[in-house]
Coordinates of C-alpha atoms and ligand atoms in Angstrom, one line a residue:
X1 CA -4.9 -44.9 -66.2
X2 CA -5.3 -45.1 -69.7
X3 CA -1.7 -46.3 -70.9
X4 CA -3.3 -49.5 -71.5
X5 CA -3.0 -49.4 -75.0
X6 CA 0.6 -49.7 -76.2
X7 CA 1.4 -51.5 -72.4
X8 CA -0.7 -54.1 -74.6
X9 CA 1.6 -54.2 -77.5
X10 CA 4.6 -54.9 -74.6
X11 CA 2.9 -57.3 -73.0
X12 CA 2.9 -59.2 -76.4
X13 CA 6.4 -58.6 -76.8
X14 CA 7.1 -59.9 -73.3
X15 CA 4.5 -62.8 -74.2
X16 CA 6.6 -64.3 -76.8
X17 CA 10.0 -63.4 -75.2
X18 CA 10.0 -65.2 -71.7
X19 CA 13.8 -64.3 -71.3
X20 CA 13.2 -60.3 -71.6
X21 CA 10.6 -60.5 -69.0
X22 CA 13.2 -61.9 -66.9
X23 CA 15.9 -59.2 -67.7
X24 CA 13.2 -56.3 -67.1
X25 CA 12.4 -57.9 -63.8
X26 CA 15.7 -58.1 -62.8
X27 CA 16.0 -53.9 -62.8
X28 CA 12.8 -53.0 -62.5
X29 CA 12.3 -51.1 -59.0
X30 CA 8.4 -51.6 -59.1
X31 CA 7.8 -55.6 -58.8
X32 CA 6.4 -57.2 -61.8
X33 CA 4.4 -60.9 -61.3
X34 CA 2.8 -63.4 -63.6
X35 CA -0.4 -64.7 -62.1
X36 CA -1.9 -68.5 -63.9
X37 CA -5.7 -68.7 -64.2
X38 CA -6.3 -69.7 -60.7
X39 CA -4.3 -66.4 -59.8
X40 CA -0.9 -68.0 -58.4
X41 CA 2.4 -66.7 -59.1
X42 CA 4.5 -68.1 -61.7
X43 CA 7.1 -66.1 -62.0
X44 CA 8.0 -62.8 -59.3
X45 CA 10.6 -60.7 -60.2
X46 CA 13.5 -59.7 -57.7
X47 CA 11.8 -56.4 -56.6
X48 CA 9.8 -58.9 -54.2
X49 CA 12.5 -59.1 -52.0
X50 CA 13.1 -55.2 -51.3
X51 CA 9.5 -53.7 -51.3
X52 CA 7.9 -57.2 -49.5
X53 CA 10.6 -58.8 -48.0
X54 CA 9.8 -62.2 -49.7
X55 CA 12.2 -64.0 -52.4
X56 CA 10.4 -64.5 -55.5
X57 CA 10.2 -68.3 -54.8
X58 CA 8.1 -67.9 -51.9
X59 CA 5.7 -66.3 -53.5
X60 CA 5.4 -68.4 -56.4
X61 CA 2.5 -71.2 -55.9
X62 CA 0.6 -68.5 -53.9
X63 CA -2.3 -67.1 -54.7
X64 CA -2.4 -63.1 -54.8
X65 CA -5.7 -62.8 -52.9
X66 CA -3.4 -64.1 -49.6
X67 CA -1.1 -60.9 -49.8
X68 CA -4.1 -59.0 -49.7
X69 CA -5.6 -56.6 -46.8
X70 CA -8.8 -58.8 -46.0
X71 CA -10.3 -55.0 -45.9
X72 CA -9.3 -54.4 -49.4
X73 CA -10.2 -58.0 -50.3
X74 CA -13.8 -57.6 -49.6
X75 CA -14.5 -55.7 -52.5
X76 CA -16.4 -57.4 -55.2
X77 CA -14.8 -55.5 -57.9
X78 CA -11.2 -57.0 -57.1
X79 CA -12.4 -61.0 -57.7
X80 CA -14.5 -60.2 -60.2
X81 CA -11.7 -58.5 -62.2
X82 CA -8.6 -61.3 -61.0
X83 CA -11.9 -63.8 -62.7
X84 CA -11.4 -62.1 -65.9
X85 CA -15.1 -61.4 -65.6
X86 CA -14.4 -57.9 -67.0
X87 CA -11.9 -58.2 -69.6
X88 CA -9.1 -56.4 -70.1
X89 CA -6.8 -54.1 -68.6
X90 CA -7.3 -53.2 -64.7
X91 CA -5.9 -51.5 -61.7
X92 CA -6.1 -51.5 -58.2
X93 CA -4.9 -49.9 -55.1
X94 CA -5.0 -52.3 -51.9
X95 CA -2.4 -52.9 -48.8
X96 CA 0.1 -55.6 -49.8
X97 CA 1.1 -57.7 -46.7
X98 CA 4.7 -57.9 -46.4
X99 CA 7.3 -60.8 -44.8
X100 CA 7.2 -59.3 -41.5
X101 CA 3.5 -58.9 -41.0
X102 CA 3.2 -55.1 -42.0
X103 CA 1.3 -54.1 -44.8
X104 CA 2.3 -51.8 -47.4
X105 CA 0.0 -49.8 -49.5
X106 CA 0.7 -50.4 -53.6
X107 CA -0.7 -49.5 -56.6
X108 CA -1.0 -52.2 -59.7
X109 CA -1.4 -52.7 -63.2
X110 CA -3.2 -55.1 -64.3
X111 CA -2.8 -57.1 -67.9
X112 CA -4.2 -59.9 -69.2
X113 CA -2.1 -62.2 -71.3
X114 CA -3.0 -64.4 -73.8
X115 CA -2.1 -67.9 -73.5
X116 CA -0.1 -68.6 -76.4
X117 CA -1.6 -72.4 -76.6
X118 CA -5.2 -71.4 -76.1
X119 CA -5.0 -67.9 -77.6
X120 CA -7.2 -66.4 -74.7
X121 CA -6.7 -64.2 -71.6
X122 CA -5.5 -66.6 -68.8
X123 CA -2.6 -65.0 -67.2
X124 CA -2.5 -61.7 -65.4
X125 CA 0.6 -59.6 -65.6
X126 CA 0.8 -57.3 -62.3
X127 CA 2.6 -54.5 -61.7
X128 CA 3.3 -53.3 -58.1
X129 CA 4.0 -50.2 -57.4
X130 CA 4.6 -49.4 -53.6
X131 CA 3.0 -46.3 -52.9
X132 CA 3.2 -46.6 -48.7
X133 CA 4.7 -43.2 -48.1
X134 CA 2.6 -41.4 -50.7
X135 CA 0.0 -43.0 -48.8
X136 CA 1.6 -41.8 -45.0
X137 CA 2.0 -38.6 -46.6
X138 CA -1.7 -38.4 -47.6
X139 CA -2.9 -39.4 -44.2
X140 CA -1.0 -36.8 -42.7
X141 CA -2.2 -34.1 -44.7
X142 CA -5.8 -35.3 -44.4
X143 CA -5.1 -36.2 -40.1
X144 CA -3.6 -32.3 -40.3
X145 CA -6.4 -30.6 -42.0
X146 CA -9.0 -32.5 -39.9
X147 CA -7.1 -31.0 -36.4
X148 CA -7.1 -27.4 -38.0
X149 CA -10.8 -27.8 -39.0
X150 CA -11.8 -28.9 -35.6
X151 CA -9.2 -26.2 -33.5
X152 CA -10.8 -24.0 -31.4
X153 CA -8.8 -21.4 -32.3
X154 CA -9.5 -19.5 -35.4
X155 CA -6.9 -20.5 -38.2
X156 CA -6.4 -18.5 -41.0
X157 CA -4.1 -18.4 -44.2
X158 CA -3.7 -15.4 -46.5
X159 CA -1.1 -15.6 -49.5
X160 CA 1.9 -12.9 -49.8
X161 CA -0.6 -9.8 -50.7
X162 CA -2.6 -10.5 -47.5
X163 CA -6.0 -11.7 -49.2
X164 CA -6.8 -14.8 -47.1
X165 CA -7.2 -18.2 -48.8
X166 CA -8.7 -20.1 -45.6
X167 CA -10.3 -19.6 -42.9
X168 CA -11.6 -22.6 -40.4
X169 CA -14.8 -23.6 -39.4
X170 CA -13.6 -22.0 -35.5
X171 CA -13.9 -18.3 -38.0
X172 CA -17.7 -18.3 -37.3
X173 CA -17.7 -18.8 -33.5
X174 CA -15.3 -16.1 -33.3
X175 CA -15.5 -13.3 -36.0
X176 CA -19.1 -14.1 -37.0
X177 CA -18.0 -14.6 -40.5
X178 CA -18.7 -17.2 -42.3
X179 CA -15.4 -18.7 -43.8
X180 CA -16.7 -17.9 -47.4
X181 CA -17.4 -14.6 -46.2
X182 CA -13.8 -13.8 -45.8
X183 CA -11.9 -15.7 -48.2
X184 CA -10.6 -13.4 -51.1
X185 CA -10.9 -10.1 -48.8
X186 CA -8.0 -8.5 -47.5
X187 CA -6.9 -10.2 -43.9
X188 CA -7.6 -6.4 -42.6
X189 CA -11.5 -7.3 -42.0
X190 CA -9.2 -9.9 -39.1
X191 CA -6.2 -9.1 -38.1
X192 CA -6.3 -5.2 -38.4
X193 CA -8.8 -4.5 -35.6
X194 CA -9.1 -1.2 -33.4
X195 CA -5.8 -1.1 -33.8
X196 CA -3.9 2.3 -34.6
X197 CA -1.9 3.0 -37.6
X198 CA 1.4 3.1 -35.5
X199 CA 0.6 -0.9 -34.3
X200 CA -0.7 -1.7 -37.3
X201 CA 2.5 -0.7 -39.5
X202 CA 4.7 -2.0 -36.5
X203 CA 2.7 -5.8 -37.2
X204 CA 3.4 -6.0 -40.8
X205 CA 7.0 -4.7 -40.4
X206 CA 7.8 -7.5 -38.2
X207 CA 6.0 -9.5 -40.7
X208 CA 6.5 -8.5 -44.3
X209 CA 9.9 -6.6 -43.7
X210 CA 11.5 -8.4 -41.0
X211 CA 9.9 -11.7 -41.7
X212 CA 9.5 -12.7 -38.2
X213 CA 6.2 -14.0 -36.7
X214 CA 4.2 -11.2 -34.6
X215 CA 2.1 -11.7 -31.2
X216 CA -0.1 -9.6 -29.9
X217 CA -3.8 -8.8 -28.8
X218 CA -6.0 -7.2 -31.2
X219 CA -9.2 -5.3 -30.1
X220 CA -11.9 -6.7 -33.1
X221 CA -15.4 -5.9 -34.0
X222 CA -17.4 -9.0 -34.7
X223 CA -19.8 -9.1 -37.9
X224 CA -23.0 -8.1 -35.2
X225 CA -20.0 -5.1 -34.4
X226 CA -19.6 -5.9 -30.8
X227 CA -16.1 -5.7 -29.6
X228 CA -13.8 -8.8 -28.6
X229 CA -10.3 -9.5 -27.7
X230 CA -7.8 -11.6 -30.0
X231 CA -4.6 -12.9 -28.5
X232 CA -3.0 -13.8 -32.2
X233 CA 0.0 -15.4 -33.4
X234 CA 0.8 -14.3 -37.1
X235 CA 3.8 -16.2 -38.6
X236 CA 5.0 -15.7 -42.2
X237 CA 6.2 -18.7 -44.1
X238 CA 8.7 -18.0 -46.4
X239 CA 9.8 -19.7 -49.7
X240 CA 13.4 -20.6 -50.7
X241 CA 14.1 -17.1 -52.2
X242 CA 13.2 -16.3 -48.5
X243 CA 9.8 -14.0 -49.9
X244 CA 6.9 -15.0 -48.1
X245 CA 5.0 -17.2 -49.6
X246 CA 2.0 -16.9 -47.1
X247 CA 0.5 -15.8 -43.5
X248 CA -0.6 -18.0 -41.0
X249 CA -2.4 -16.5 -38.4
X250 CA -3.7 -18.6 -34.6
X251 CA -6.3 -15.9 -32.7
X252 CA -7.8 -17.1 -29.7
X253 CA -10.7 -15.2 -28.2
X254 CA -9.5 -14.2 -25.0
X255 CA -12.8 -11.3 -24.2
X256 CA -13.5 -13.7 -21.5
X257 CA -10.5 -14.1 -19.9
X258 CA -9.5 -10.1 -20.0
X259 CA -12.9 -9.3 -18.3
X260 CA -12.3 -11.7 -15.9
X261 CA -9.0 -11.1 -15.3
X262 CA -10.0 -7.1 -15.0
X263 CA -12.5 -7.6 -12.3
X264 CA -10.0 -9.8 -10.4
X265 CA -7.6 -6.6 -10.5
X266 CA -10.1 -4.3 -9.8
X267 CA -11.3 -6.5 -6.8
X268 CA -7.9 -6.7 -4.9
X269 CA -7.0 -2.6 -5.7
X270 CA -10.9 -2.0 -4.2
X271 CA -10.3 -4.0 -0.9
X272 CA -6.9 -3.5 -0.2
X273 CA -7.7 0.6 -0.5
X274 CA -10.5 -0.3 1.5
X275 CA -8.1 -2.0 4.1
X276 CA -5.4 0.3 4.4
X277 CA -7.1 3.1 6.0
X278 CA -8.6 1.0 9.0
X279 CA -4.9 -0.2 9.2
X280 CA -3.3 3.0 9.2
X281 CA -5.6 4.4 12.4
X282 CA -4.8 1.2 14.0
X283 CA -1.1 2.2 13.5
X284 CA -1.3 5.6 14.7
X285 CA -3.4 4.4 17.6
X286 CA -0.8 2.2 19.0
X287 CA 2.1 4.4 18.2
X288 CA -0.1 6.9 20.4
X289 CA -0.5 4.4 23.1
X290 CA 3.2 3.5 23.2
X291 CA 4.2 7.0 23.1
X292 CA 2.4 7.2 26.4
X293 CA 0.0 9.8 25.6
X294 CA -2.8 8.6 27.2
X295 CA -1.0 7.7 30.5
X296 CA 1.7 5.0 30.9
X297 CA 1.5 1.4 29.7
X298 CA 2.6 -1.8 31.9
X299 CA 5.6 -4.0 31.0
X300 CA 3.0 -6.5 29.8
X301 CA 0.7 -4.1 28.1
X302 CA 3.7 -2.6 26.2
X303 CA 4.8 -5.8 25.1
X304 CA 0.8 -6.8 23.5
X305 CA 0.8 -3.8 21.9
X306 CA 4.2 -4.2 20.2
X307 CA 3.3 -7.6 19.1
X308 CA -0.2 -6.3 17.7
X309 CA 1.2 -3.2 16.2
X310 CA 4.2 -6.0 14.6
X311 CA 1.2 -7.9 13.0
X312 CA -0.2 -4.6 12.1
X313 CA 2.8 -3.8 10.0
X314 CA 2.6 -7.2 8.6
X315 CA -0.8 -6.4 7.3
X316 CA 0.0 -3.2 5.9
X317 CA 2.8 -4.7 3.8
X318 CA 0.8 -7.2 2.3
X319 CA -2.0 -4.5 1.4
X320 CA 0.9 -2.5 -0.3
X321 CA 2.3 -5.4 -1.6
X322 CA -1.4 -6.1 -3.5
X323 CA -2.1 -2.7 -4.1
X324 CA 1.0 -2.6 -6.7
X325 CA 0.6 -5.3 -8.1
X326 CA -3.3 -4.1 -8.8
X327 CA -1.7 -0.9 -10.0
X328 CA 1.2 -2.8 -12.4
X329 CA -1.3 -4.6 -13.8
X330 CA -4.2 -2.0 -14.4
X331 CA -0.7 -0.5 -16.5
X332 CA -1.2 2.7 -14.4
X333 CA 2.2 2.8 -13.1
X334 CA 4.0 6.3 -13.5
X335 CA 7.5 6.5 -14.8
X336 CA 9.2 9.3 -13.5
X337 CA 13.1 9.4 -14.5
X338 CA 15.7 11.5 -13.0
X339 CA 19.5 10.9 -13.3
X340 CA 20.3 8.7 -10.3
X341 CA 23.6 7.3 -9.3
X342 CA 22.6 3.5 -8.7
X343 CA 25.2 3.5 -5.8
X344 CA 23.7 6.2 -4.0
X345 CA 20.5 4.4 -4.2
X346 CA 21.8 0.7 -3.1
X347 CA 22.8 2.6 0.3
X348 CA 19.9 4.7 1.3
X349 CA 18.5 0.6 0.8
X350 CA 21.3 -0.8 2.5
X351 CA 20.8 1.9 5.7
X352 CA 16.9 1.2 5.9
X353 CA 18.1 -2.9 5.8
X354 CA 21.1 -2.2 9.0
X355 CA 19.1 -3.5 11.5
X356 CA 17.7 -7.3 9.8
X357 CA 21.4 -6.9 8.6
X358 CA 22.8 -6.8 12.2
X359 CA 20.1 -8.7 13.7
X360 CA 21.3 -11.8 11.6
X361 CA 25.1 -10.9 11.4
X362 CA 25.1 -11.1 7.8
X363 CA 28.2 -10.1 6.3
X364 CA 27.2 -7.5 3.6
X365 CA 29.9 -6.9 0.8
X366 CA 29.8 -3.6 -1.4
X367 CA 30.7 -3.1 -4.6
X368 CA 30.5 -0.9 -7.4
X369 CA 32.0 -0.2 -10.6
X370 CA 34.3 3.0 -10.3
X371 CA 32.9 4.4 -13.6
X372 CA 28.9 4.8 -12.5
X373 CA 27.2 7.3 -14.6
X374 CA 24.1 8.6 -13.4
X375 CA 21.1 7.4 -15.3
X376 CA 17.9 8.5 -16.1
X377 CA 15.8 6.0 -14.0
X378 CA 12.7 6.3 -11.9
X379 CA 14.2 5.9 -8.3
X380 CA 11.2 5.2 -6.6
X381 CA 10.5 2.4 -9.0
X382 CA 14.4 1.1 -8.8
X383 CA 14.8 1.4 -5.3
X384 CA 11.9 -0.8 -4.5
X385 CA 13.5 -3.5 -7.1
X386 CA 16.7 -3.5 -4.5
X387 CA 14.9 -3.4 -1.2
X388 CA 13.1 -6.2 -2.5
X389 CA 16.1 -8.5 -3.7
X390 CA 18.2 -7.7 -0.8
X391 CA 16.0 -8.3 1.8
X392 CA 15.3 -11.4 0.0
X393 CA 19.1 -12.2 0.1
X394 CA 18.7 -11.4 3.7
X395 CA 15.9 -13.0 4.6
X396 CA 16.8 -16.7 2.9
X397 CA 19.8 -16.7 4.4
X398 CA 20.9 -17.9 7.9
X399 CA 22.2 -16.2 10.6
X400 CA 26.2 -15.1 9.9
X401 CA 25.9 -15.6 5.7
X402 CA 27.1 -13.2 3.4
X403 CA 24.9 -10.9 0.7
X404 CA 27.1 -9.6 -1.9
X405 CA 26.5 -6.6 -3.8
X406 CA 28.0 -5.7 -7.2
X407 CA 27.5 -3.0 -9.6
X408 CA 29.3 -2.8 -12.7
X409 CA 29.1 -1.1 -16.2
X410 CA 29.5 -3.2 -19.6
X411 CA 29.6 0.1 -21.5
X412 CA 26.0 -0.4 -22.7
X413 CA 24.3 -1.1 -19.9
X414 CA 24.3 -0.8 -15.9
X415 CA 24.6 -5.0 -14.1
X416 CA 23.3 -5.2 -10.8
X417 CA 23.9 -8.5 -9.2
X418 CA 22.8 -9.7 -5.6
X419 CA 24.1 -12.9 -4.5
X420 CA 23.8 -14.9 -1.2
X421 CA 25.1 -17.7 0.8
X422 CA 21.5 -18.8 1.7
X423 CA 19.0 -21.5 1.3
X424 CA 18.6 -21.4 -2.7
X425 CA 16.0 -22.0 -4.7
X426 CA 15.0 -26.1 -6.0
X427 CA 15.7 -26.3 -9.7
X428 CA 12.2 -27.8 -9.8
X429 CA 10.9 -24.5 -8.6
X430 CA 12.8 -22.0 -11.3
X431 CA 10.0 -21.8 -13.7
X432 CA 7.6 -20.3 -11.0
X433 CA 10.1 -17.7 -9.4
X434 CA 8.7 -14.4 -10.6
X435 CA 4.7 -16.1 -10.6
X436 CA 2.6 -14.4 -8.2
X437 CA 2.1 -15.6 -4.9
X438 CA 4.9 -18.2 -5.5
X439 CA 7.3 -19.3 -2.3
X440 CA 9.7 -21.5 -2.4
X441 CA 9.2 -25.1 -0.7
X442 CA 12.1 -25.1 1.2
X443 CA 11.8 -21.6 2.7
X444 CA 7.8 -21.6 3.3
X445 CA 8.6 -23.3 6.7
X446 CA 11.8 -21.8 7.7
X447 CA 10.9 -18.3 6.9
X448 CA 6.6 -18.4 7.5
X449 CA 6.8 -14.2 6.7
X450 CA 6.3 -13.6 3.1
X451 CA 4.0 -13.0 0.0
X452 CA 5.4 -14.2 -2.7
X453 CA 4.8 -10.8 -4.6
X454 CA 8.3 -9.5 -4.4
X455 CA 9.9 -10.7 -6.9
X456 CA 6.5 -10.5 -9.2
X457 CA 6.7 -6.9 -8.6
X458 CA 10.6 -6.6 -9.5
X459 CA 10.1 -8.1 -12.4
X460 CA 7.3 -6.1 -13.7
X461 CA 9.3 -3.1 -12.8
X462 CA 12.4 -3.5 -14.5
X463 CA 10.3 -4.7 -17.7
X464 CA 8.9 -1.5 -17.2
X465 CA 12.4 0.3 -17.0
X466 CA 13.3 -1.5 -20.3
X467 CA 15.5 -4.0 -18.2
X468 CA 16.0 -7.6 -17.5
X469 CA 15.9 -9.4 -14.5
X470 CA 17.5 -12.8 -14.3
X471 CA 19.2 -15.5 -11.6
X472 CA 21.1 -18.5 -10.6
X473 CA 20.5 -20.6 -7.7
X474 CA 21.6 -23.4 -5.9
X475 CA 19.8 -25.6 -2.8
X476 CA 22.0 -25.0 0.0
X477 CA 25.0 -22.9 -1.5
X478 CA 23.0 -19.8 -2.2
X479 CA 21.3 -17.5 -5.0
X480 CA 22.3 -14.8 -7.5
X481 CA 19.9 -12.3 -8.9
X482 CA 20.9 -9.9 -11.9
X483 CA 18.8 -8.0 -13.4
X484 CA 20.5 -4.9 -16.5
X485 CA 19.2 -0.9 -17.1
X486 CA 20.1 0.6 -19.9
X487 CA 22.8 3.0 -19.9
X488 CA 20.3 5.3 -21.5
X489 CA 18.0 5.2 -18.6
X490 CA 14.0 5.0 -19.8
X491 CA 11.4 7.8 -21.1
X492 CA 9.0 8.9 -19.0
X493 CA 5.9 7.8 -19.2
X494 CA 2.7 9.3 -17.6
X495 CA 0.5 7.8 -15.7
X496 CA -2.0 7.8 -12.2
X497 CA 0.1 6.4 -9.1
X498 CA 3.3 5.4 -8.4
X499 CA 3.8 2.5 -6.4
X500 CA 4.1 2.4 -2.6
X501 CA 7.4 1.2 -1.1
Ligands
ADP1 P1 8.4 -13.4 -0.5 O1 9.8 -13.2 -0.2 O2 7.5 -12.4 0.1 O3 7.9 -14.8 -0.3 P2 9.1 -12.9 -3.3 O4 8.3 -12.8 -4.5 O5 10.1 -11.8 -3.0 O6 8.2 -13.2 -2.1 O7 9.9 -14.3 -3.4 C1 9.2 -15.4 -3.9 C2 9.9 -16.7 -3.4 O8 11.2 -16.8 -4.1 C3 10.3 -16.7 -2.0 O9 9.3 -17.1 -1.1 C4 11.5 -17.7 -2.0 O10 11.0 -19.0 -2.0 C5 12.1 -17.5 -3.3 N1 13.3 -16.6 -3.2 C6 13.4 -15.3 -3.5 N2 14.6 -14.8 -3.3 C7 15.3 -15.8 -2.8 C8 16.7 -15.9 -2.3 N3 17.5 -14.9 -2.4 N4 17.1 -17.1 -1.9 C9 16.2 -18.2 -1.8 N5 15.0 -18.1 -2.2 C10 14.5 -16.9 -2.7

């Protein structure tokens, strides 16, 4: 600060009149004090009270040094220059402690004044300025960078024409680039990837045109040019004529994770192919045997090999059950659409459920919507979305409850909703319902039959059909399932297998 000049010439002014000191400190906002040679206050103005808490007289009599942090005491410098050692003007930043035991940070002026007797510097004029949220402000910017500098993710920023302006320390663990390397280029050399021109122009129209933030994985090539996997989060931050300003972009390396998470898939389609066919002869073997075509069975050998051939069944399920899953998530899954009337499909369901639906006296309640177009929708696909919710609705509820069935067309868009009188689903649980292998606390003991890769299934499905699955439930009144198709119906899409009902 080098205002110290004509502050001088005010001091003076002030020097001789004692009373205009007094007026200024009465409206100044920043607090004004008069130190003697031993550094007391003589006189504090007003401001005191609001920035410290303290009325001016209780500071006067004190000496400064007691206000101070002992921290930002410690420094030579600040008794040295309070001693008039160095004369002059001076300033200081230090932590001020206030009335209640806090401390706020302040900024001061420092002037010596002559004493009018003596003619020499033996007061100190000091002005306080309180500079505690500046300060806050500062800390958090510094606390922020330091969290992005350490991330493990790789942080970048790149300004409104995509050349990036920084890059963290995390850049070199993951790109291979240095940070330097990349600052100034075009964010292509990043965020652009393996990517094709169609995904590329579809990122920066959700981000430059529609201004929204983009997710997605990106295939990269490191500076060495071997390939990784970024799963990155671009967000554009826009200015107040709502142009963005700049990009920020979070990329985690997820290579790992998607090798990993491959093998796993590629595991579970491997043994349960590998499973099925023993299971399958051990099906036909029994059906032979209780056929009688090699001779007849007892009462007691016809009921074991019911019982086995039961768990068999069970087996098979599970296998089929796994094998889709491995096929939904290897993306493999072939989309076939033909027009289908949704009714028609619920009953060919409903005819394969009749005998759980008699066996538990459920009363089952139809309904569609009188003005059911057909839709283009794979069949296969749908129909295994309602034999698995309604045999869910069958299965969670007790003997004698009620499944209701309604279908119904919002002009846009074909509702199917399942509901039941059953067991529910804990509110605790709703988070996990469409996880794999989840199953519900309550029902794992009442109902020990079950996967938990129904509704996982259903859900990828009718994501694949461009739908939406959603539900309500309550413990002990019952659950609702919905899920929407488009009155459109989907595109086909190619692909290796279909799934097995
Ligand atoms: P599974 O029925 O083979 O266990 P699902 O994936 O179809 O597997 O369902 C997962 C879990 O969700 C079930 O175990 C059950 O806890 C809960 N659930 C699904 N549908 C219902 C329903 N209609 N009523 C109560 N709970 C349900």
């Amino acid at each position: 600060m080098d205002a110290a000049p004509q502050t001088e010439a005010v001091v003076n002014v002030l020097n001789d009149n004692p009373a205009l000191l007094k007026l200024i400190g009465n409206y100044y906002r920043d607090f004004i004090g008069i130190l003697d040679k031993d550094n007391n206050f003589i006189y504090a103005s007003p401001a005191s009270h609001t920035l410290f808490g303290y009325k001016p007289d209780e500071l006067i009599g004190h000496k400064i040094f007691e206000y101070f942090h002992k921290d930002d005491l410690n420094e030579l410098k600040v008794t040295k220059e309070f001693q008039r050692a160095v004369p002059g003007y001076f300033t200081l930043s230090y932590r001020f402690l206030r009335l209640d035991g806090g401390y706020s940070w302040v900024e001061s002026e420092n002037f010596p004044i002559k004493d009018p007797v003596l003619g020499t510097g033996q007061f100190i004029l000091t002005l306080i300025k309180d500079i505690t949220d500046r300060k806050s402000s500062e800390e958090m910017v510094k606390k922020f960078v330091q969290a992005v500098e350490t991330a493990s993710d790789f942080i970048v920023m790149a300004n409104g024409d995509r050349i990036v302006m920084y890059a963290n320390p995390a850049t070199k663990a993951i790109t291979g680039f240095e940070p330097p390397e990349i600052i100034g280029k075009d964010v292509s050399t990043l965020w652009s990837g393996e990517m094709d021109e169609k995904f590329k122009e579809e990122m920066w129209n959700t981000l430059g045109v529609k201004k929204k933030p983009f997710r997605g994985e990106i295939i990269n090539t490191k500076k060495d040019g071997s390939k990784y996997v970024l799963e990155t989060q671009i967000s554009p931050i826009l200015d107040e004529k709502d142009d963005v300003s700049f990009y920020v972009g979070i990329s985690r390396d997820i290579t790992k994770a998607k090798e990993v998470d491959r093998m796993k898939t590629e595991f579970i389609s491997l043994a349960s192919h590998q499973l099925r066919t023993p299971l399958t002869a051990m099906k036909w073997y029994m059906e032979m045997l209780l056929d009688g075509d090699v001779g007849d069975l007892s009462q007691e050998q016809r009921e074991y090999i019911v019982s086995i051939n039961q768990s068999n069944e069970r087996m098979i399920e599970l296998v089929n059950a796994l094998l889709n899953v491995s096929r939904i998530e290897s993306g493999r899954i072939m989309v076939d659409p033909i027009p289908t009337h949704l009714g028609d499909l619920v009953q060919t369901v409903l005819d394969e459920l009749q005998v759980k639906i008699k066996e538990k006296e459920i009363n089952m309640v139809v309904s569609i919507n009188g003005h059911l177009p057909k839709i283009n929708i794979d069949p296969k696909l749908i129909r295994n979305v309602y034999l698995n919710l309604l045999s869910n609705a069958i299965k969670y509820t007790p003997r004698g409850g009620e499944v209701d069935i309604f279908i119904s067309n919002n002009g846009k868009e074909v509702i199917s909703q399942i509901s039941d009188s059953g067991y529910g689903i804990p509110k605790s649980e709703f988070h996990r319902v469409f996880e794999k292998f989840y199953r519900g606390e309550n029902v794992a003991k009442v109902e020990t039959d079950g996967t938990g890769l129904g509704l996982y299934l259903v859900k990828a499905i009718i994501e694949s059909s461009n739908g939406k699955i959603w539900f309500d439930s309550e413990e002990g009144k019952g659950t609702t399932f919905w899920f929407s198709l488009d009155l459109k119906g989907v595109k086909a899409k190619a692909g290796e297998v279909t799934i097995t009902p």
